[in-house]
CSV table of C-alpha atoms and ligand atoms in Angstrom, one decimal:
chain,number,residue,atom,x,y,z
A,11,UNK,CA,23.3,7.5,62.1
A,12,UNK,CA,20.4,9.7,62.9
A,13,UNK,CA,18.9,11.9,60.2
A,14,UNK,CA,17.0,15.0,60.8
A,15,UNK,CA,15.2,17.2,58.3
A,16,UNK,CA,16.7,20.7,57.8
A,17,UNK,CA,14.5,23.6,58.8
A,18,UNK,CA,13.0,24.3,55.4
A,19,UNK,CA,11.4,20.9,55.4
A,20,UNK,CA,10.5,20.4,59.1
A,21,UNK,CA,6.8,21.0,58.4
A,22,UNK,CA,6.6,18.0,56.1
A,23,UNK,CA,4.8,14.9,57.5
A,24,UNK,CA,3.9,13.3,54.2
A,25,UNK,CA,6.1,12.9,51.1
A,26,UNK,CA,4.1,12.4,48.0
A,27,UNK,CA,5.8,11.1,44.9
A,28,UNK,CA,4.6,10.8,41.3
A,29,UNK,CA,5.7,7.6,39.7
A,30,UNK,CA,6.3,7.8,35.9
A,31,UNK,CA,9.4,9.8,34.9
A,32,UNK,CA,9.8,10.9,38.5
A,33,UNK,CA,11.0,7.7,40.2
A,34,UNK,CA,12.8,6.5,37.0
A,35,UNK,CA,14.6,8.6,34.4
A,36,UNK,CA,12.6,10.0,31.5
A,37,UNK,CA,15.2,8.3,29.2
A,38,UNK,CA,14.0,4.8,30.3
A,39,UNK,CA,11.9,3.5,27.4
A,40,UNK,CA,8.7,2.8,29.3
A,41,UNK,CA,6.3,5.4,28.0
A,42,UNK,CA,7.0,4.6,24.4
A,43,UNK,CA,5.8,1.0,25.1
A,44,UNK,CA,2.6,2.3,26.8
A,45,UNK,CA,1.9,4.8,24.0
A,46,UNK,CA,2.3,2.1,21.4
A,47,UNK,CA,-0.1,-0.2,23.2
A,48,UNK,CA,-2.6,2.8,23.5
A,49,UNK,CA,-2.3,3.4,19.8
A,50,UNK,CA,-3.0,-0.4,19.1
A,51,UNK,CA,-6.0,-0.3,21.4
A,52,UNK,CA,-7.5,2.9,19.9
A,53,UNK,CA,-6.9,1.6,16.4
A,54,UNK,CA,-8.8,-1.6,17.0
A,55,UNK,CA,-11.5,-0.2,19.3
A,56,UNK,CA,-12.4,2.8,17.1
A,57,UNK,CA,-11.4,1.4,13.7
A,58,UNK,CA,-9.1,4.3,12.8
A,59,UNK,CA,-5.6,4.3,11.3
A,60,UNK,CA,-2.5,4.4,13.5
A,61,UNK,CA,-1.7,8.0,12.6
A,62,UNK,CA,-5.2,9.2,13.6
A,63,UNK,CA,-5.1,7.0,16.8
A,64,UNK,CA,-1.8,8.6,17.8
A,65,UNK,CA,-3.2,12.1,17.2
A,66,UNK,CA,-6.2,11.3,19.3
A,67,UNK,CA,-4.0,9.9,22.1
A,68,UNK,CA,-1.9,13.1,22.2
A,69,UNK,CA,-5.0,15.3,22.0
A,70,UNK,CA,-6.8,13.4,24.9
A,71,UNK,CA,-3.6,13.6,27.0
A,72,UNK,CA,-3.4,17.4,26.5
A,73,UNK,CA,-7.1,18.2,27.0
A,74,UNK,CA,-8.3,15.5,29.5
A,75,UNK,CA,-5.1,14.8,31.5
A,76,UNK,CA,-4.8,11.2,30.2
A,77,UNK,CA,-5.7,9.3,27.1
A,78,UNK,CA,-8.1,7.2,29.2
A,79,UNK,CA,-9.9,10.2,30.5
A,80,UNK,CA,-10.5,11.3,26.9
A,81,UNK,CA,-11.6,7.8,25.8
A,82,UNK,CA,-14.1,7.7,28.8
A,83,UNK,CA,-15.4,11.2,28.0
A,84,UNK,CA,-15.7,10.9,24.2
A,85,UNK,CA,-16.5,7.1,23.9
A,86,UNK,CA,-17.7,5.9,27.3
A,87,UNK,CA,-14.8,3.4,27.4
A,88,UNK,CA,-14.6,1.2,30.6
A,89,UNK,CA,-11.3,2.0,32.3
A,90,UNK,CA,-10.1,-1.3,33.8
A,91,UNK,CA,-9.6,-3.5,30.6
A,92,UNK,CA,-7.9,-0.5,28.9
A,93,UNK,CA,-5.6,0.1,31.8
A,94,UNK,CA,-4.7,-3.6,32.1
A,95,UNK,CA,-3.9,-3.8,28.4
A,96,UNK,CA,-1.7,-0.7,28.0
A,97,UNK,CA,0.3,-1.4,31.2
A,98,UNK,CA,1.3,-5.0,30.1
A,99,UNK,CA,4.8,-4.0,29.1
A,100,UNK,CA,8.4,-5.0,29.5
A,101,UNK,CA,9.7,-3.6,32.9
A,102,UNK,CA,13.2,-5.0,32.4
A,103,UNK,CA,14.1,-1.7,30.8
A,104,UNK,CA,14.2,-0.3,34.3
A,105,UNK,CA,17.2,-0.9,36.6
A,106,UNK,CA,17.3,-0.9,40.4
A,107,UNK,CA,18.4,2.3,42.1
A,108,UNK,CA,19.7,1.6,45.6
A,109,UNK,CA,20.9,5.2,46.1
A,110,UNK,CA,17.4,6.6,45.5
A,111,UNK,CA,15.9,3.8,47.7
A,112,UNK,CA,18.2,4.8,50.6
A,113,UNK,CA,17.4,8.5,50.1
A,114,UNK,CA,13.6,7.9,50.2
A,115,UNK,CA,13.9,5.4,53.1
A,116,UNK,CA,15.7,8.1,55.2
A,117,UNK,CA,12.8,10.6,55.0
A,118,UNK,CA,10.9,10.8,58.2
A,119,UNK,CA,7.1,10.5,58.0
A,120,UNK,CA,4.7,9.0,55.5
A,121,UNK,CA,5.8,8.2,52.0
A,122,UNK,CA,3.1,7.8,49.4
A,123,UNK,CA,2.8,7.3,45.6
A,124,UNK,CA,0.2,9.2,43.6
A,125,UNK,CA,0.2,8.1,40.0
A,126,UNK,CA,-2.1,8.5,36.9
A,127,UNK,CA,-1.4,4.8,36.3
A,128,UNK,CA,-2.9,2.0,38.4
A,129,UNK,CA,-1.6,0.8,41.7
A,130,UNK,CA,-0.7,-2.7,40.3
A,131,UNK,CA,1.3,-1.0,37.5
A,132,UNK,CA,3.0,1.2,40.1
A,133,UNK,CA,4.1,-2.0,42.0
A,134,UNK,CA,5.6,-3.4,38.8
A,135,UNK,CA,7.6,-0.2,38.3
A,136,UNK,CA,8.7,0.0,41.9
A,137,UNK,CA,9.8,-3.6,42.0
A,138,UNK,CA,11.9,-3.1,38.8
A,139,UNK,CA,13.5,0.0,40.4
A,140,UNK,CA,14.1,-1.8,43.7
A,141,UNK,CA,11.9,0.8,45.4
A,142,UNK,CA,9.1,-1.6,46.6
A,143,UNK,CA,8.3,-2.0,50.3
A,144,UNK,CA,9.0,1.7,51.1
A,145,UNK,CA,5.5,3.1,50.9
A,146,UNK,CA,2.7,3.8,53.4
A,147,UNK,CA,0.2,4.1,50.5
A,148,UNK,CA,0.0,3.7,46.7
A,149,UNK,CA,-2.7,5.8,45.2
A,150,UNK,CA,-3.6,4.9,41.6
A,151,UNK,CA,-6.0,6.3,39.1
A,152,UNK,CA,-8.6,3.8,40.3
A,153,UNK,CA,-8.5,5.5,43.7
A,154,UNK,CA,-9.2,8.9,42.1
A,155,UNK,CA,-12.4,7.7,40.3
A,156,UNK,CA,-10.3,7.6,37.1
A,157,UNK,CA,-10.1,11.3,37.2
A,158,UNK,CA,-6.4,12.1,36.5
A,159,UNK,CA,-4.0,14.7,37.7
A,160,UNK,CA,-4.0,17.7,37.0
A,161,UNK,CA,-7.8,17.9,37.6
A,162,UNK,CA,-8.5,19.3,41.1
A,163,UNK,CA,-10.9,16.4,41.9
A,164,UNK,CA,-8.1,14.0,41.5
A,165,UNK,CA,-6.0,15.7,44.2
A,166,UNK,CA,-9.0,16.2,46.5
A,167,UNK,CA,-10.0,12.5,46.3
A,168,UNK,CA,-6.5,11.2,46.8
A,169,UNK,CA,-5.5,13.7,49.5
A,170,UNK,CA,-8.7,12.8,51.4
A,171,UNK,CA,-8.1,9.1,50.9
A,172,UNK,CA,-4.6,9.4,52.2
A,173,UNK,CA,-5.7,11.7,55.1
A,174,UNK,CA,-2.7,14.0,54.5
A,175,UNK,CA,-2.7,17.7,55.5
A,176,UNK,CA,-1.6,19.6,52.4
A,177,UNK,CA,0.3,22.2,54.4
A,178,UNK,CA,2.3,19.4,56.0
A,179,UNK,CA,3.0,17.7,52.7
A,180,UNK,CA,5.6,17.9,49.9
A,181,UNK,CA,5.0,16.6,46.4
A,182,UNK,CA,7.6,15.5,43.8
A,183,UNK,CA,6.5,15.5,40.1
A,184,UNK,CA,8.1,15.6,36.7
A,185,UNK,CA,5.0,17.2,35.2
A,186,UNK,CA,4.9,20.9,36.1
A,187,UNK,CA,1.2,21.2,35.4
A,188,UNK,CA,0.5,18.5,38.0
A,189,UNK,CA,1.9,20.8,40.7
A,190,UNK,CA,-0.4,23.7,40.3
A,191,UNK,CA,-3.4,22.4,42.3
A,192,UNK,CA,-1.2,21.0,45.1
A,193,UNK,CA,0.5,24.4,45.5
A,194,UNK,CA,-2.9,26.0,45.7
A,195,UNK,CA,-3.8,23.6,48.5
A,196,UNK,CA,-0.6,24.5,50.4
A,197,UNK,CA,1.6,21.6,49.4
A,198,UNK,CA,5.4,22.3,49.0
A,199,UNK,CA,6.1,21.4,45.4
A,200,UNK,CA,9.3,20.0,43.8
A,201,UNK,CA,9.6,19.8,40.0
A,202,UNK,CA,11.8,16.8,39.1
A,203,UNK,CA,12.9,17.3,35.5
A,204,UNK,CA,16.1,17.8,33.4
A,205,UNK,CA,15.1,21.4,32.6
A,206,UNK,CA,13.5,24.0,35.0
A,207,UNK,CA,10.1,25.4,34.2
A,208,UNK,CA,9.9,28.4,36.5
A,209,UNK,CA,6.4,29.3,37.7
A,210,UNK,CA,4.9,30.6,40.9
A,211,UNK,CA,3.5,27.1,41.8
A,212,UNK,CA,6.9,25.5,41.4
A,213,UNK,CA,8.7,26.0,44.8
A,214,UNK,CA,11.8,23.9,44.0
A,215,UNK,CA,13.4,22.3,41.0
A,216,UNK,CA,15.9,19.4,40.7
A,217,UNK,CA,17.3,17.4,37.9
A,218,UNK,CA,18.6,14.8,40.4
A,219,UNK,CA,16.0,13.5,42.9
A,220,UNK,CA,18.5,11.5,44.9
A,221,UNK,CA,20.8,14.4,45.5
A,222,UNK,CA,17.8,16.7,46.3
A,223,UNK,CA,16.5,14.3,48.9
A,224,UNK,CA,19.9,13.9,50.5
A,225,UNK,CA,20.0,17.7,50.8
A,226,UNK,CA,16.7,17.7,52.8
A,227,UNK,CA,18.4,15.7,55.5
A,228,UNK,CA,21.2,16.8,57.8
A,229,UNK,CA,23.0,13.8,59.3
A,230,UNK,CA,24.7,13.7,62.6
B,311,MG,MG1,5.1,11.6,35.8
C-alpha cells in the first residue's frame, strides 16, 4: 500500500520528535526515577538535604531548561558523569508500541530525535518502546553543547547538525515551551499532550500521536 502525505504536510521533509513524554505516555514512571536520581546526586554533591535538593532541581529546570544546565551554570558541574548517573534507570516500565512504530515508519522523509537527554539514553528508551531502527539521526544534549531546549542556541546547533530546513520540518513535542523557537524558525509545530495549551506558536495539538500521524497520511 502506497502512502502519500495530505496537502497540509506535503512541505515536510524532516520529522523531528522529542523523546520524553512524547514517544511514551506521560503516565509511564520514567521521569520520577530520573528525578529521584537527580535529587540523590544533588544531595551528595552539594551536601544539602533532600527537600532543598528537590527545590533546586525544580528551580533549575524552570530557569535553565534542565537541572543539568542549572548545575553547570551555578556550580560548574561536568555534564557527562551526571547524565550517565541520572539516566541509569529501569526501562522495563515502558512497553513496546507497534502501532506508533508503524505510523512513524510510514512517514516519508527523514525522521530524527531531538532530546534534552543523551543519545545513549534515547536509544534505551527507543528499544524499550520497540521504536529503535527508525531514525536517520538521534540528537542528544551532548550534540547541543549541553545547552537544552528551549534555548535558541540548542535548536540552532541541532538544526545545523541535522542539516534540516526549518520551513520543511515538523516538530512533535510534549513541552509547549519547546515549540516557540522552532515556530519562529518556520517549523510546523505539533503539541503532543493530554491537554491543549493554545498559543500562536502551537500550530497543532494532539493527545494521541499515533492517530495524528495516521491522519497525516492518505493511503491508496
Ligand atoms: Mg518531552
